[in-house]
PDB file of C-alpha atoms in Angstrom:
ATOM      1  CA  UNK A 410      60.940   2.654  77.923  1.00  0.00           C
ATOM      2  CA  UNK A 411      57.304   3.491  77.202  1.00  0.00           C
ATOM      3  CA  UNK A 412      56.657   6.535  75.260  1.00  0.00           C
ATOM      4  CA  UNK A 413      53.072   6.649  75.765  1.00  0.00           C
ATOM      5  CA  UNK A 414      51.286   5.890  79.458  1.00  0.00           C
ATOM      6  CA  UNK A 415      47.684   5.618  79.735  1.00  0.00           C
ATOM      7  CA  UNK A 416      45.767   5.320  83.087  1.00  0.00           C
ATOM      8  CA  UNK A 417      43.517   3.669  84.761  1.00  0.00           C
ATOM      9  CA  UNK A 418      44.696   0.217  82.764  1.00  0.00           C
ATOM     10  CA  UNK A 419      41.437  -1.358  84.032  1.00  0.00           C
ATOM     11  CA  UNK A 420      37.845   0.736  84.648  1.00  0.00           C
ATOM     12  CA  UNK A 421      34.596  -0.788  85.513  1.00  0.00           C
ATOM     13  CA  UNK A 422      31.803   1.732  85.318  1.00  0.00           C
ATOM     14  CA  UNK A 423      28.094   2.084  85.849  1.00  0.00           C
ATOM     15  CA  UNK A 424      26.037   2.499  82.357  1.00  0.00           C
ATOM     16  CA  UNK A 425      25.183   6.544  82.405  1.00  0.00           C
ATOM     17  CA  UNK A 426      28.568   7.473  84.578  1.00  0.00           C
ATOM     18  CA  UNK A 427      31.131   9.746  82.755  1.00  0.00           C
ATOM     19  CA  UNK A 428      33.922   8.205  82.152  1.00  0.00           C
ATOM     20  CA  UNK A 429      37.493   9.287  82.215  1.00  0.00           C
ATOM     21  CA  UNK A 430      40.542   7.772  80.387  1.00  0.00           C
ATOM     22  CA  UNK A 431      43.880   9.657  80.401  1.00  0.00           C
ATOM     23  CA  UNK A 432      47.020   9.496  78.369  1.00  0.00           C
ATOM     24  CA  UNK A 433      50.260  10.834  78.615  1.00  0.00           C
ATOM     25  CA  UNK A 434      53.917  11.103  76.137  1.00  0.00           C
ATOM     26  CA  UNK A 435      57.329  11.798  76.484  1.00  0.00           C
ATOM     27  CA  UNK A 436      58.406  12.364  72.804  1.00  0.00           C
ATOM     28  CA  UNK A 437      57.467  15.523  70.595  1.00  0.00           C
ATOM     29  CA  UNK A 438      54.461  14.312  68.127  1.00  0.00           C
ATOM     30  CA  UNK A 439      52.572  15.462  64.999  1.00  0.00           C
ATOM     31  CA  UNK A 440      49.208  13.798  66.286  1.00  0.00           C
ATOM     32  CA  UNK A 441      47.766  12.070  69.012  1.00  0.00           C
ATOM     33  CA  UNK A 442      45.146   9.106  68.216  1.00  0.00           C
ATOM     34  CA  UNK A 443      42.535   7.395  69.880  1.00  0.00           C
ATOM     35  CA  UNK A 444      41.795   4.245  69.318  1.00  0.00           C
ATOM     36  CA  UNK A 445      39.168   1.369  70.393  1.00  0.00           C
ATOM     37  CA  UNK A 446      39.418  -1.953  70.294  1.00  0.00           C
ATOM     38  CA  UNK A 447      36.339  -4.521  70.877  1.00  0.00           C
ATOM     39  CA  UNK A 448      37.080  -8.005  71.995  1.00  0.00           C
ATOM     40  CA  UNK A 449      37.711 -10.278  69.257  1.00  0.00           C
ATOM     41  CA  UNK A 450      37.360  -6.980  66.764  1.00  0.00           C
ATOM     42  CA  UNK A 451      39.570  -4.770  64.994  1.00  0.00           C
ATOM     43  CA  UNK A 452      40.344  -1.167  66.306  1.00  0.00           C
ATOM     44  CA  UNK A 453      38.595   1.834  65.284  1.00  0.00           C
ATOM     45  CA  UNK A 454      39.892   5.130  64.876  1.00  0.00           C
ATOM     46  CA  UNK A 455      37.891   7.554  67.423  1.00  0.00           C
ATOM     47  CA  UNK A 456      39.856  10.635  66.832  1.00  0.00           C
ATOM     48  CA  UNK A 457      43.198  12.285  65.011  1.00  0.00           C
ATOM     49  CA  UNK A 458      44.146  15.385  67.301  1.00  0.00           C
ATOM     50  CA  UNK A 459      46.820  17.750  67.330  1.00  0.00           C
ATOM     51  CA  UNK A 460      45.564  20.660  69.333  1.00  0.00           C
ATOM     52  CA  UNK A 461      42.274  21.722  71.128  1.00  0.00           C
ATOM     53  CA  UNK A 462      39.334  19.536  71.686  1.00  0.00           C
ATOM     54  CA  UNK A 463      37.426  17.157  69.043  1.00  0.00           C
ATOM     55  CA  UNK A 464      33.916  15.693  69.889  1.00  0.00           C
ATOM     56  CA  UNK A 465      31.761  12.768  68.443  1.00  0.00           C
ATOM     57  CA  UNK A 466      28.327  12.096  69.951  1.00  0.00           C
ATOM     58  CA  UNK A 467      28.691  10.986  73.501  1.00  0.00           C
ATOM     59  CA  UNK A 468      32.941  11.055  73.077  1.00  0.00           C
ATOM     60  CA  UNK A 469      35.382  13.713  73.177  1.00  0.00           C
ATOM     61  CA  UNK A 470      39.004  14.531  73.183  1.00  0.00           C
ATOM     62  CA  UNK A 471      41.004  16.739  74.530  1.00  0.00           C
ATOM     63  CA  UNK A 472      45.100  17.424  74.083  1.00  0.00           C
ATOM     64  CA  UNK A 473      47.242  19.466  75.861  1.00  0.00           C
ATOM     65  CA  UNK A 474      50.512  20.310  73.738  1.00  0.00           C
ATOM     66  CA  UNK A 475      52.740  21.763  76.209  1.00  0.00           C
ATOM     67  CA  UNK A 476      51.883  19.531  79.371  1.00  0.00           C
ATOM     68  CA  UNK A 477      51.664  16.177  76.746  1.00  0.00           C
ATOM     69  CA  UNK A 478      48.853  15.025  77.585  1.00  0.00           C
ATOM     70  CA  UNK A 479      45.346  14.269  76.765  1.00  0.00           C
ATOM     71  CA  UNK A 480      42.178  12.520  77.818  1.00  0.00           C
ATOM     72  CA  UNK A 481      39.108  10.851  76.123  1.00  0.00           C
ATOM     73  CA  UNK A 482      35.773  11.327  77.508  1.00  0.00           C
ATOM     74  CA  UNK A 483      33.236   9.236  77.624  1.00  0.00           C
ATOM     75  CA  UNK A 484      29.527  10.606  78.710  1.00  0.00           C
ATOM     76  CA  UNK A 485      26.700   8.984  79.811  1.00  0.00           C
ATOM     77  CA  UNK A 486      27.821   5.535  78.973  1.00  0.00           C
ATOM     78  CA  UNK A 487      26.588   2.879  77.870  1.00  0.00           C
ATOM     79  CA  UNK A 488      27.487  -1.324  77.827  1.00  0.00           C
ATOM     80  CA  UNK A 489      28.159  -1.255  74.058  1.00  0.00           C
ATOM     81  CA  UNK A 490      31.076   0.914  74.406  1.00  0.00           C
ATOM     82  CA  UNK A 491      32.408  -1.899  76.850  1.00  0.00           C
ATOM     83  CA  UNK A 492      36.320  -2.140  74.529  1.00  0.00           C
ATOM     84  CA  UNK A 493      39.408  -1.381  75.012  1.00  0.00           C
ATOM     85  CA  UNK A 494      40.787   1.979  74.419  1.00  0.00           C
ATOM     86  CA  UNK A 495      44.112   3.012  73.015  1.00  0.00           C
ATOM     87  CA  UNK A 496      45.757   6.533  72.906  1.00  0.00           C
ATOM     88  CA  UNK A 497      48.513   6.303  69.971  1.00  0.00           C
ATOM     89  CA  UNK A 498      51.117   8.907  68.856  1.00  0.00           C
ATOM     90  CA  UNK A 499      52.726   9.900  65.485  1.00  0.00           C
ATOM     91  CA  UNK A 500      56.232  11.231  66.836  1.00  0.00           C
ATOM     92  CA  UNK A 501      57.540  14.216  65.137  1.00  0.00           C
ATOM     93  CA  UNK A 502      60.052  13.703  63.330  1.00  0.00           C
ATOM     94  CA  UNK A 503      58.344  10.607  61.599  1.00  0.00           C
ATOM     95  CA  UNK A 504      60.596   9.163  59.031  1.00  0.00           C
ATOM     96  CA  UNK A 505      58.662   6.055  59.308  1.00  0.00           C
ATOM     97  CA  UNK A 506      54.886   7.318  60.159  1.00  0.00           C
ATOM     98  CA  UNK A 507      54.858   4.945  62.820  1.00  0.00           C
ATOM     99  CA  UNK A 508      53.178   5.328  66.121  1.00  0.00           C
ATOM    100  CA  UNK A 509      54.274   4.805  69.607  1.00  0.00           C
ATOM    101  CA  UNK A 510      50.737   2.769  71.551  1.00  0.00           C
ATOM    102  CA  UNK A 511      50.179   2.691  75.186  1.00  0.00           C
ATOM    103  CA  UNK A 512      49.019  -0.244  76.513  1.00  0.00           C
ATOM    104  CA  UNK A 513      45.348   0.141  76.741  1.00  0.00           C
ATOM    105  CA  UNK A 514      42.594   0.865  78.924  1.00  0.00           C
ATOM    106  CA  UNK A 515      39.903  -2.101  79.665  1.00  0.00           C
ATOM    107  CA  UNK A 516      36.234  -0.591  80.150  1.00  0.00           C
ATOM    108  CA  UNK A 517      33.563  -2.413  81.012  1.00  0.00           C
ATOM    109  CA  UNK A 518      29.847  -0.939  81.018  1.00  0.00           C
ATOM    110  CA  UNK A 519      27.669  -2.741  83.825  1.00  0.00           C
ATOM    111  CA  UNK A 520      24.366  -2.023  82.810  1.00  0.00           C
TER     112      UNK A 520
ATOM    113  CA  UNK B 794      33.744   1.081  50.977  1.00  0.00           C
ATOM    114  CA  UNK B 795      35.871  -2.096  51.762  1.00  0.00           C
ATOM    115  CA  UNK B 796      38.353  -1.639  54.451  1.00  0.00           C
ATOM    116  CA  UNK B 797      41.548  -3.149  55.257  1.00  0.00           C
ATOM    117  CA  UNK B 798      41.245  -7.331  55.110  1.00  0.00           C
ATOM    118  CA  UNK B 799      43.914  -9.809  56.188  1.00  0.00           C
ATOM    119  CA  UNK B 800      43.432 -13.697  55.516  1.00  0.00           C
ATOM    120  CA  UNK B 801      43.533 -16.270  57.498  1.00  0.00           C
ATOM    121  CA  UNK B 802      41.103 -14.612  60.974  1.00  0.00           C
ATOM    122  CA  UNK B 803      42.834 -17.303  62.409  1.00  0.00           C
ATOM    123  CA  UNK B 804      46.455 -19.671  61.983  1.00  0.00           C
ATOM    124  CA  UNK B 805      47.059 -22.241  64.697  1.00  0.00           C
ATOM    125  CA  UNK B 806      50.598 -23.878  63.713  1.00  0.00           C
ATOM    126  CA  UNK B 807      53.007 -25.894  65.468  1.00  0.00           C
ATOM    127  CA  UNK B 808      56.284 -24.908  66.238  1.00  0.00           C
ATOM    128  CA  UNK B 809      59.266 -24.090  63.987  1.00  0.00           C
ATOM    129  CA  UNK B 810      56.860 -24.491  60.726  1.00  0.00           C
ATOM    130  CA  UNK B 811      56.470 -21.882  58.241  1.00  0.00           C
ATOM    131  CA  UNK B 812      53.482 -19.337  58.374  1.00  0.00           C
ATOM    132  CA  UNK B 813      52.186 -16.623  55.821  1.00  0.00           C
ATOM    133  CA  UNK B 814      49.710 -14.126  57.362  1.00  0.00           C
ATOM    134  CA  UNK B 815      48.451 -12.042  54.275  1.00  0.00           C
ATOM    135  CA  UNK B 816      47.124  -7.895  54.338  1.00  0.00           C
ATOM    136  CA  UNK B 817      45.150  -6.256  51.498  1.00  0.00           C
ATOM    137  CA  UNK B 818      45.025  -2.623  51.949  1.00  0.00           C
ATOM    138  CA  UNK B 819      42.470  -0.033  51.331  1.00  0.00           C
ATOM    139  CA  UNK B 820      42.961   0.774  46.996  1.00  0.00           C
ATOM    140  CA  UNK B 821      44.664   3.572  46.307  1.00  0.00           C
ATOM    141  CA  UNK B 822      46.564   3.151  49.798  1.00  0.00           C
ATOM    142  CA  UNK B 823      50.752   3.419  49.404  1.00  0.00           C
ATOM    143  CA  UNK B 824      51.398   3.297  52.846  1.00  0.00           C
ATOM    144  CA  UNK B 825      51.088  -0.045  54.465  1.00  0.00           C
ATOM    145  CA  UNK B 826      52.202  -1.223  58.329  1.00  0.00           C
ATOM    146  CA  UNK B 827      52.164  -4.492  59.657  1.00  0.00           C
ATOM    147  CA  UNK B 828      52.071  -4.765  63.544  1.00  0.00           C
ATOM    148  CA  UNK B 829      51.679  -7.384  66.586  1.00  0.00           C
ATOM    149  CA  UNK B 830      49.802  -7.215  69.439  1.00  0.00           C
ATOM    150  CA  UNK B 831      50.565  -9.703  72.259  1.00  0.00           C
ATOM    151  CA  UNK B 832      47.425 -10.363  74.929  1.00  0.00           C
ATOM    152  CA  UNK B 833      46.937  -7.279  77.634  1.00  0.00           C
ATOM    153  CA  UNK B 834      49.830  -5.640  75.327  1.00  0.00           C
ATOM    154  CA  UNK B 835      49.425  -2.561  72.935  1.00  0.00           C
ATOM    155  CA  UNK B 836      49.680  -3.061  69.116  1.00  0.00           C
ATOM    156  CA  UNK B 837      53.670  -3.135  68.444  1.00  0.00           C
ATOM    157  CA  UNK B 838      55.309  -1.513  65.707  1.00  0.00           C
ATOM    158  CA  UNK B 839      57.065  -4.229  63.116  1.00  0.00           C
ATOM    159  CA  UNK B 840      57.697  -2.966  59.545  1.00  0.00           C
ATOM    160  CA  UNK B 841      56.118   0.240  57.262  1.00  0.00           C
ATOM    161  CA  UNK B 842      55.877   0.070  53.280  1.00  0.00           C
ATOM    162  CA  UNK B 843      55.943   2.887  51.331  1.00  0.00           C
ATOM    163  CA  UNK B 844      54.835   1.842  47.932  1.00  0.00           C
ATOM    164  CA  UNK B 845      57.067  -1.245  47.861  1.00  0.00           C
ATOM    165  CA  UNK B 846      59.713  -0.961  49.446  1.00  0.00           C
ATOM    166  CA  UNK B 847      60.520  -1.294  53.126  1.00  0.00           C
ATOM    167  CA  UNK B 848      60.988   2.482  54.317  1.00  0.00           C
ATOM    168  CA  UNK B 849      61.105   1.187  58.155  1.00  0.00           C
ATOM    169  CA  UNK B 850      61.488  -2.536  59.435  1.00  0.00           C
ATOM    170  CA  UNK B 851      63.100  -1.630  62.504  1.00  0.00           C
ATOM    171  CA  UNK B 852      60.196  -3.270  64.685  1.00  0.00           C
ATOM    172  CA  UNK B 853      61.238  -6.785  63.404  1.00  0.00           C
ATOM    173  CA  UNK B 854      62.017  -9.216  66.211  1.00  0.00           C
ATOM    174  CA  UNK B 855      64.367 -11.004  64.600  1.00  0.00           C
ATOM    175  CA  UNK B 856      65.340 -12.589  61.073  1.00  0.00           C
ATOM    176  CA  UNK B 857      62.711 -14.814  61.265  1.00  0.00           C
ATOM    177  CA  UNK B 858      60.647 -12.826  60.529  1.00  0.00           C
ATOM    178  CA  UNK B 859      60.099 -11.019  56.902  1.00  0.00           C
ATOM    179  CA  UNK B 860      58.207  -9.169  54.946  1.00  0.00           C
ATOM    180  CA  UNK B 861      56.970  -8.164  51.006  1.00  0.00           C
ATOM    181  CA  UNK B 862      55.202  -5.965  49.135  1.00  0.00           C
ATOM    182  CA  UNK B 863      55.682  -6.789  45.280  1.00  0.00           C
ATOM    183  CA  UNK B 864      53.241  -5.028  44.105  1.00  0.00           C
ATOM    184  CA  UNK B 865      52.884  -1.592  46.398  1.00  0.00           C
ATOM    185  CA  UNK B 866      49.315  -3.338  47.200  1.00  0.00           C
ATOM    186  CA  UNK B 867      48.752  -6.865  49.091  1.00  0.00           C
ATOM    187  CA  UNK B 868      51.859  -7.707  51.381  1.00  0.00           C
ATOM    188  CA  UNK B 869      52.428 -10.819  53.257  1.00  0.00           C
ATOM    189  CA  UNK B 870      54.173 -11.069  56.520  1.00  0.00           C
ATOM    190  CA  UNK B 871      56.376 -14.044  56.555  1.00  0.00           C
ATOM    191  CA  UNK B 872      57.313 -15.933  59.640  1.00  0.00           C
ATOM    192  CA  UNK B 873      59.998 -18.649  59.172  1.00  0.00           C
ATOM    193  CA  UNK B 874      60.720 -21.755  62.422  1.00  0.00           C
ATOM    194  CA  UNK B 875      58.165 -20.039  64.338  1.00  0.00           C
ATOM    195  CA  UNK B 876      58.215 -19.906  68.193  1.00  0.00           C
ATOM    196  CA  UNK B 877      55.412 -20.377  71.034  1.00  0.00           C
ATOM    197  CA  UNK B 878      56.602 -16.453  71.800  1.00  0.00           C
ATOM    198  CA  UNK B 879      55.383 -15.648  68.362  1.00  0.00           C
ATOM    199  CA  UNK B 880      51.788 -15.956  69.385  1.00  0.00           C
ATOM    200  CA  UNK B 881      50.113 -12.784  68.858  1.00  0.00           C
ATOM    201  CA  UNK B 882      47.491 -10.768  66.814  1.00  0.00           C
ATOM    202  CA  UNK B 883      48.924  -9.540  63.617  1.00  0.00           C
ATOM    203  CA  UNK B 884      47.344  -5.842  62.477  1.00  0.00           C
ATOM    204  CA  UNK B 885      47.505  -4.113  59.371  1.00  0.00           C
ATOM    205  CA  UNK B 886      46.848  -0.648  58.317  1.00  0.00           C
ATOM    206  CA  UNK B 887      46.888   1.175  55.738  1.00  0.00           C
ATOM    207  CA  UNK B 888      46.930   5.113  54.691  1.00  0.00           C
ATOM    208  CA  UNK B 889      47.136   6.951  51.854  1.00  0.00           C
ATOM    209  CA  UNK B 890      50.866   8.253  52.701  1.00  0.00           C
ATOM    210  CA  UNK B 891      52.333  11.773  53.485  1.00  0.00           C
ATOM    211  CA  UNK B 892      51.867  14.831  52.021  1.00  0.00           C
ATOM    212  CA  UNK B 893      48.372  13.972  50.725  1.00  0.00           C
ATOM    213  CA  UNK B 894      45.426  16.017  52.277  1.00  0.00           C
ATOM    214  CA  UNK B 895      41.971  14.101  51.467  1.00  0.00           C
ATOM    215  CA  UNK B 896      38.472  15.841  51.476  1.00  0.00           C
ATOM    216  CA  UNK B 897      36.768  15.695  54.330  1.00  0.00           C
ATOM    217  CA  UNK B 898      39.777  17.371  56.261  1.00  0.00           C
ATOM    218  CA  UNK B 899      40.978  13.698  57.631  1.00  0.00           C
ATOM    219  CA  UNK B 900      45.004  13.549  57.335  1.00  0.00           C
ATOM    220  CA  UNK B 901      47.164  11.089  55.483  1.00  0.00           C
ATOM    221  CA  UNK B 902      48.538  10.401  58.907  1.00  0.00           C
ATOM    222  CA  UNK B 903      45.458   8.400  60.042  1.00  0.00           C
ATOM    223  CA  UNK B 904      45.823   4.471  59.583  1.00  0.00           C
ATOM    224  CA  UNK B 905      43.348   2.239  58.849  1.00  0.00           C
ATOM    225  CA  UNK B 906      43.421  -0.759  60.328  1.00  0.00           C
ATOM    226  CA  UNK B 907      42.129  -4.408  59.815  1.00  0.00           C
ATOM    227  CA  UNK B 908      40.749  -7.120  61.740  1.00  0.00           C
ATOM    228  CA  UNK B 909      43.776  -8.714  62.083  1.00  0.00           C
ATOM    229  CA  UNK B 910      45.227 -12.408  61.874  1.00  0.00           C
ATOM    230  CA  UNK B 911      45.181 -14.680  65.492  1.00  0.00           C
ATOM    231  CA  UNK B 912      48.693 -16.646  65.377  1.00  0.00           C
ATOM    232  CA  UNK B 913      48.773 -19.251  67.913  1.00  0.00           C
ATOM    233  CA  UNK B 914      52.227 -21.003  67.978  1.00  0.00           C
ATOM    234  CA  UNK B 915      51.461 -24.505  69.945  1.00  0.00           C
TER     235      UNK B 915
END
């Protein structure tokens, strides 16, 4: 079973388009993460959320508590944030402070 | 400050040997996690330190696979007769552990993770 579900799993976008990435849960959580992951790199905390909306220059998150889900926006875009981008949940109760991971989303920028 | 580092970028080994993949945490860190990530895959869960002691290792594959923390600082994930299948990225993060609030407003909950270690089984 997969407790998190992000969509699309692949996006190719024009540099300045706003971009789009959604994620959704099935199990009650304490937080919500996104992540992003460059090829070859590490991954990056974007954002911790557990209610409301957080921005960060051109990114920003939103969560929805009761309909589980929540989406990362991306405006005006540009080729460097060409990554991979991970939504990541802290399930509540968290005996372990583990996190459940969707799969991914693959952007790529075309300048 | 320095983040999370793990040593070696990089293991190619053959199959059934013995591999070490090592994690040094973020100082003052007691929370440490060790997961894989398999190509097109999300980052999977394997084993969470608190301090150093195993508080979840319910993400191991199998017995051949182990992990320590001695110290409550640097762990080492342990592989033992390793397996093509075991080809993967290995992550580690690190965070400071529940119940701790730091300035800034950022939560104990957020991990910090490192660059990780490429495993290639041939």
């Amino acid at each position: 079973k997969n407790e998190v579900e992000q969509s699309p799993q692949n996006l190719t976008a024009q540099e300045g388009e706003f971009i789009t990435i959604n994620c959704s849960y099935s199990v009650g959580i304490s937080a919500l993460h996104w992540l992003q992951q460059h090829p070859g790199g590490g991954i990056v905390s974007l954002f911790m959320l557990s209610s409301g909306k957080k921005k960060h220059g051109r990114l920003i998150a939103t969560i929805n508590i009761q309909e589980k889900h929540s989406s990362l926006h991306i405006t005006a875009s540009h080729p460097r944030d060409s990554a991979v981008y991970i939504c990541a949940v802290s399930p509540k109760p968290n005996t372990g402070n583990q996190f459940y991971f969707g799969t991914g989303t693959s952007l790529t920028v075309i300048p | 400050g320095a983040g999370v580092s793990q040593t070696p970028s990089n293991k190619v080994t053959e199959k059934g040997k013995y591999v070490e993949l090592r994690c040094d945490p973020i100082s003052g860190h007691t929370a440490l996690y060790w997961y894989r990530q398999s190509l097109g895959q999300g980052p999977e869960f394997l084993i969470y330190f608190q301090g150093t002691g195993a508080a979840d290792d319910s993400g191991l594959p199998n017995d051949r696979f182990f992990a320590v923390r001695p110290e409550g600082s640097v762990s080492t994930l342990k592989i033992q007769r390793t397996e093509r299948g075991d080809s993967a990225v290995y992550l580690c993060a690190s965070s400071l552990g529940q119940g701790r609030a730091l300035a800034g407003g950022i939560s104990t909950d957020t991990q910090y993770f490192g660059p990780g270690t490429r495993l290639t089984v041939l």
